[in-house]
Amino acid sequence: MLRLVVLCVFVAIFSYVSVSAEVCTSAFIPGAKGDQGEIGDDGDQGKLGKNGPPGLLGVPGESGLKGEVGHTGKMGSTGDRGDKGDKGLDGPAGLKGKTGTTCDCGRYRKVVGQLDVNVGKLGNAVKFVKNVVLGLRETDEKYYLLVKEPKRFREALMNCKLRGGTLAMPKTSNINRLMADYVSQAGLTRVYIGVQPQIKHTDGTSSHVYVDSSPLQGLASWSQDEELQSNTNSSCVELLSTGTWAHVECEATMFFICEFPKSRRRGGGRGAPASASS
């Protein structure tokens, strides 16, 4: 029995010593601080962060240099005719003239009669020059000149203005017929006339007016085919030798007719346009 107790105590002591030695051998005691290691390579770039709040408004910069002059715009339509101005003040009365002498003009009647004949011949000669040499047509109020220079619509309009007139506007059936005969006798089939497209309406349609901005007043001589599209086409207008109107592109080049008002002179005289040559 005693031996058994001694054996147990011995075993217990041996187990304790074994465990303690095992625990001691597995424990680590911190050593001294080592030397600094080498710097590693740069890491990959991180993700882009969120946009920060907007910064304060900067100070306005200095004004830039003045730019070059732009291209000249297209010529606008002719404005309405202005109102007639007020009559000016009467000038001072002139000095009284000398008393005339009484004359017996009986002997001059033959001379006066011959002068009337000569004036009549001169009038016929002037009419020949206007109608044959210059190729003009005329009414009581205006002259008409067929210009045989192919131009675009805007160029034709400007050409007539430089001559002292404007593109011919057939505002009556008689004028329209006169111009159509003028074209036909010249051996032509069509010419530009003074009718242009108006700005489109809000519903997408467009209409035409004369180049002086006056309305057509129901005179428009559209052919049957053209009348169906007269309110939807924005092109310019040509006069055919038949007397009818037709649409034509404004960039097309063709001959045209100018009109000139007859200038009133003392005694009822009238003069032809200053620049009537084509």
Coordinates of C-alpha atoms in Angstrom, one line a residue:
M1 CA 0.0 0.0 0.0
L2 CA 2.7 2.4 0.8
R3 CA 4.5 1.6 -2.4
L4 CA 1.4 2.4 -4.4
V5 CA 1.1 5.8 -2.7
V6 CA 4.7 6.6 -3.4
L7 CA 4.3 5.5 -7.0
C8 CA 1.3 7.8 -7.5
V9 CA 3.1 10.8 -6.0
F10 CA 6.1 10.1 -8.3
V11 CA 3.9 9.9 -11.3
A12 CA 2.1 13.2 -10.4
I13 CA 5.5 15.0 -9.9
F14 CA 6.8 13.7 -13.2
S15 CA 3.6 14.9 -15.0
Y16 CA 3.9 18.3 -13.5
V17 CA 7.5 18.7 -14.5
S18 CA 6.8 17.6 -18.0
V19 CA 4.0 20.0 -18.5
S20 CA 6.0 22.9 -17.1
A21 CA 8.9 22.2 -19.3
E22 CA 6.7 22.0 -22.4
V23 CA 5.0 25.3 -21.4
C24 CA 8.3 27.1 -21.0
T25 CA 9.8 25.9 -24.2
S26 CA 6.7 27.2 -26.3
A27 CA 6.8 30.8 -24.9
F28 CA 8.6 33.7 -26.9
I29 CA 10.3 36.6 -25.3
P30 CA 10.5 39.8 -27.5
G31 CA 13.9 40.6 -28.8
A32 CA 15.7 43.9 -29.5
K33 CA 14.3 46.3 -32.3
G34 CA 15.7 45.4 -35.7
D35 CA 17.1 47.7 -38.4
Q36 CA 14.7 49.6 -40.7
G37 CA 13.7 47.7 -43.8
E38 CA 13.9 48.9 -47.4
I39 CA 11.1 51.1 -48.8
G40 CA 8.7 49.0 -50.9
D41 CA 7.4 49.8 -54.4
D42 CA 4.5 52.3 -55.0
G43 CA 1.1 50.7 -54.7
D44 CA -1.6 50.8 -57.4
Q45 CA -3.5 54.1 -57.9
G46 CA -6.6 54.3 -55.8
K47 CA -10.1 54.9 -57.2
L48 CA -11.2 58.4 -58.2
G49 CA -12.9 60.1 -55.4
K50 CA -16.2 62.1 -55.6
N51 CA -16.3 65.5 -57.1
G52 CA -15.8 68.2 -54.5
P53 CA -18.1 71.3 -54.2
P54 CA -17.7 74.0 -56.8
G55 CA -15.1 76.7 -56.0
L56 CA -15.8 80.4 -55.7
L57 CA -16.4 82.5 -58.8
G58 CA -13.1 83.8 -60.2
V59 CA -12.3 87.3 -61.1
P60 CA -13.6 88.3 -64.6
G61 CA -10.8 88.2 -67.2
E62 CA -9.8 91.2 -69.4
S63 CA -11.9 91.9 -72.5
G64 CA -10.6 90.3 -75.7
L65 CA -9.6 92.2 -78.8
K66 CA -12.4 93.3 -81.2
G67 CA -13.2 90.8 -83.8
E68 CA -13.1 91.3 -87.6
V69 CA -16.1 92.8 -89.4
G70 CA -18.6 90.0 -90.4
H71 CA -19.9 89.4 -93.9
T72 CA -22.6 91.7 -95.2
G73 CA -26.0 90.2 -94.7
K74 CA -28.6 89.7 -97.4
M75 CA -30.5 92.8 -98.5
G76 CA -33.9 93.2 -96.8
S77 CA -37.1 93.8 -98.6
T78 CA -38.0 97.4 -99.7
G79 CA -39.8 99.3 -97.0
D80 CA -43.2 101.0 -97.3
R81 CA -43.4 104.4 -98.9
G82 CA -43.3 107.2 -96.4
D83 CA -46.0 109.8 -95.8
K84 CA -45.9 113.0 -97.9
G85 CA -44.1 115.8 -96.0
D86 CA -45.7 119.1 -95.1
K87 CA -45.7 121.9 -97.6
G88 CA -42.8 124.4 -97.1
L89 CA -43.2 128.1 -96.4
D90 CA -43.8 130.3 -99.4
G91 CA -40.7 132.2 -100.5
P92 CA -40.5 135.9 -100.8
A93 CA -42.0 137.6 -103.9
G94 CA -39.7 138.4 -106.7
L95 CA -39.0 141.8 -108.2
K96 CA -41.5 143.2 -110.6
G97 CA -40.4 142.6 -114.2
K98 CA -40.1 145.1 -117.0
T99 CA -43.1 145.9 -119.1
G100 CA -43.1 143.8 -122.3
T101 CA -43.5 145.3 -125.8
T102 CA -46.5 144.6 -128.0
C103 CA -45.6 142.4 -131.0
D104 CA -47.5 141.6 -134.2
C105 CA -46.8 137.9 -134.5
G106 CA -48.7 137.4 -137.7
R107 CA -45.6 137.1 -139.7
Y108 CA -44.2 134.5 -137.3
R109 CA -47.2 132.2 -137.6
K110 CA -45.6 130.3 -140.5
V111 CA -42.4 129.9 -138.5
V112 CA -44.4 128.7 -135.4
G113 CA -46.3 126.2 -137.6
Q114 CA -43.0 124.8 -139.0
L115 CA -41.7 124.5 -135.4
D116 CA -44.8 122.5 -134.4
V117 CA -44.1 120.2 -137.4
N118 CA -40.4 119.8 -136.3
V119 CA -41.4 119.2 -132.7
G120 CA -43.8 116.4 -133.9
K121 CA -41.0 114.8 -136.0
L122 CA -38.7 115.1 -133.0
G123 CA -41.3 113.4 -130.8
N124 CA -41.5 110.5 -133.3
A125 CA -37.8 110.2 -133.4
V126 CA -37.6 110.1 -129.6
K127 CA -40.3 107.4 -129.6
F128 CA -38.3 105.4 -132.2
V129 CA -35.2 105.6 -130.1
K130 CA -37.0 104.5 -126.9
N131 CA -39.0 101.7 -128.5
V132 CA -36.6 100.4 -131.2
V133 CA -33.0 101.4 -130.3
L134 CA -33.3 101.1 -126.5
G135 CA -36.1 98.5 -126.6
L136 CA -38.3 100.2 -124.1
R137 CA -42.0 99.8 -123.5
E138 CA -44.1 102.5 -121.8
T139 CA -47.4 103.4 -120.3
D140 CA -48.7 106.7 -119.2
E141 CA -46.8 106.4 -115.9
K142 CA -43.8 104.1 -116.4
Y143 CA -41.1 102.7 -118.7
Y144 CA -40.3 99.0 -118.9
L145 CA -36.8 97.7 -120.0
L146 CA -36.0 94.1 -120.7
V147 CA -32.5 93.5 -119.5
K148 CA -30.7 90.6 -121.3
E149 CA -28.2 89.9 -118.6
P150 CA -28.7 86.6 -116.8
K151 CA -28.9 87.3 -113.1
R152 CA -30.1 85.6 -109.9
F153 CA -33.2 87.2 -108.3
R154 CA -31.4 89.3 -105.8
E155 CA -28.8 90.4 -108.4
A156 CA -31.6 91.3 -110.8
L157 CA -33.3 93.4 -108.1
M158 CA -30.1 95.2 -107.3
N159 CA -29.3 95.8 -111.0
C160 CA -32.7 97.5 -111.5
K161 CA -32.1 99.7 -108.4
L162 CA -28.7 100.8 -109.7
R163 CA -30.4 101.8 -113.0
G164 CA -32.9 104.0 -111.0
G165 CA -35.9 101.7 -111.0
T166 CA -36.9 98.3 -109.7
L167 CA -38.0 94.8 -110.9
A168 CA -41.1 95.2 -112.9
M169 CA -44.3 94.6 -111.0
P170 CA -47.4 93.6 -113.1
K171 CA -50.1 95.1 -110.9
T172 CA -52.8 95.2 -113.5
S173 CA -53.9 92.7 -116.2
N174 CA -53.0 95.3 -118.9
I175 CA -49.4 95.7 -117.6
N176 CA -49.1 91.9 -117.3
R177 CA -50.1 91.5 -120.9
L178 CA -47.7 94.3 -122.0
M179 CA -44.8 92.6 -120.3
A180 CA -45.7 89.2 -121.6
D181 CA -45.8 90.5 -125.2
Y182 CA -42.5 92.3 -124.5
V183 CA -41.0 88.9 -123.6
S184 CA -42.5 87.1 -126.5
Q185 CA -41.4 89.7 -129.1
A186 CA -37.9 89.4 -127.8
G187 CA -37.9 85.7 -128.6
L188 CA -37.7 84.7 -124.9
T189 CA -39.9 82.4 -122.9
R190 CA -39.5 83.6 -119.3
V191 CA -38.1 86.5 -117.2
Y192 CA -37.9 87.4 -113.5
I193 CA -40.6 89.8 -112.3
G194 CA -40.8 91.8 -109.1
V195 CA -42.7 89.2 -107.0
Q196 CA -40.9 87.6 -104.0
P197 CA -41.8 85.1 -101.3
Q198 CA -43.0 86.5 -98.0
I199 CA -41.9 85.2 -94.5
K200 CA -43.6 81.9 -93.7
H201 CA -46.7 82.0 -91.5
T202 CA -47.1 80.1 -88.2
D203 CA -48.9 77.3 -89.9
G204 CA -46.0 76.6 -92.2
T205 CA -47.5 78.1 -95.4
S206 CA -46.1 81.2 -97.2
S207 CA -47.4 83.7 -99.6
H208 CA -45.9 86.1 -102.2
V209 CA -45.8 89.9 -102.3
Y210 CA -44.5 92.5 -104.7
V211 CA -40.9 93.7 -104.1
D212 CA -42.3 97.0 -102.7
S213 CA -44.0 94.9 -100.0
S214 CA -47.5 95.5 -101.4
P215 CA -49.9 92.5 -101.6
L216 CA -50.8 90.8 -104.9
Q217 CA -54.4 92.0 -104.6
G218 CA -55.8 88.9 -106.4
L219 CA -54.1 89.7 -109.7
A220 CA -51.6 86.8 -109.5
S221 CA -51.7 85.0 -112.9
W222 CA -50.7 81.6 -111.7
S223 CA -51.1 78.7 -114.1
Q224 CA -53.5 76.0 -112.9
D225 CA -50.7 73.7 -111.7
E226 CA -48.9 76.5 -109.9
E227 CA -52.0 77.9 -108.2
L228 CA -52.3 74.6 -106.2
Q229 CA -49.0 75.2 -104.6
S230 CA -48.9 79.1 -104.5
N231 CA -49.4 79.1 -100.7
T232 CA -46.8 76.5 -99.9
N233 CA -43.9 77.3 -102.2
S234 CA -41.3 79.8 -101.0
S235 CA -39.5 80.3 -104.4
C236 CA -39.4 83.4 -106.5
V237 CA -41.7 84.1 -109.5
E238 CA -41.1 84.2 -113.3
L239 CA -43.4 85.6 -116.0
L240 CA -43.8 83.3 -119.0
S241 CA -44.4 84.6 -122.5
T242 CA -47.9 83.3 -122.3
G243 CA -48.7 85.8 -119.6
T244 CA -48.9 83.2 -116.7
W245 CA -46.7 83.1 -113.6
A246 CA -44.7 80.2 -112.4
H247 CA -42.4 79.3 -109.4
V248 CA -38.7 79.3 -110.0
E249 CA -35.7 78.9 -107.6
C250 CA -34.3 82.3 -106.6
E251 CA -30.7 81.1 -107.4
A252 CA -31.6 80.4 -111.1
T253 CA -30.1 82.9 -113.5
M254 CA -32.3 84.5 -116.2
F255 CA -33.2 87.8 -117.9
F256 CA -35.5 90.2 -116.1
I257 CA -37.6 93.4 -116.7
C258 CA -37.0 96.7 -114.9
E259 CA -39.6 99.4 -114.5
F260 CA -38.9 103.2 -114.2
P261 CA -41.3 105.9 -113.1
K262 CA -41.7 108.7 -115.7
S263 CA -40.1 111.9 -114.3
R264 CA -42.4 114.9 -114.6
R265 CA -40.9 118.0 -116.2
R266 CA -42.2 121.5 -116.7
G267 CA -44.9 121.7 -119.3
G268 CA -45.9 118.0 -118.8
G269 CA -42.7 116.6 -120.4
R270 CA -41.5 113.1 -119.4
G271 CA -38.0 111.6 -119.6
A272 CA -36.8 108.1 -120.1
P273 CA -34.7 106.3 -117.4
A274 CA -31.2 107.6 -117.1
S275 CA -29.6 104.1 -117.4
A276 CA -31.8 102.4 -119.9
S277 CA -29.1 100.4 -121.8
S278 CA -28.9 96.7 -121.1

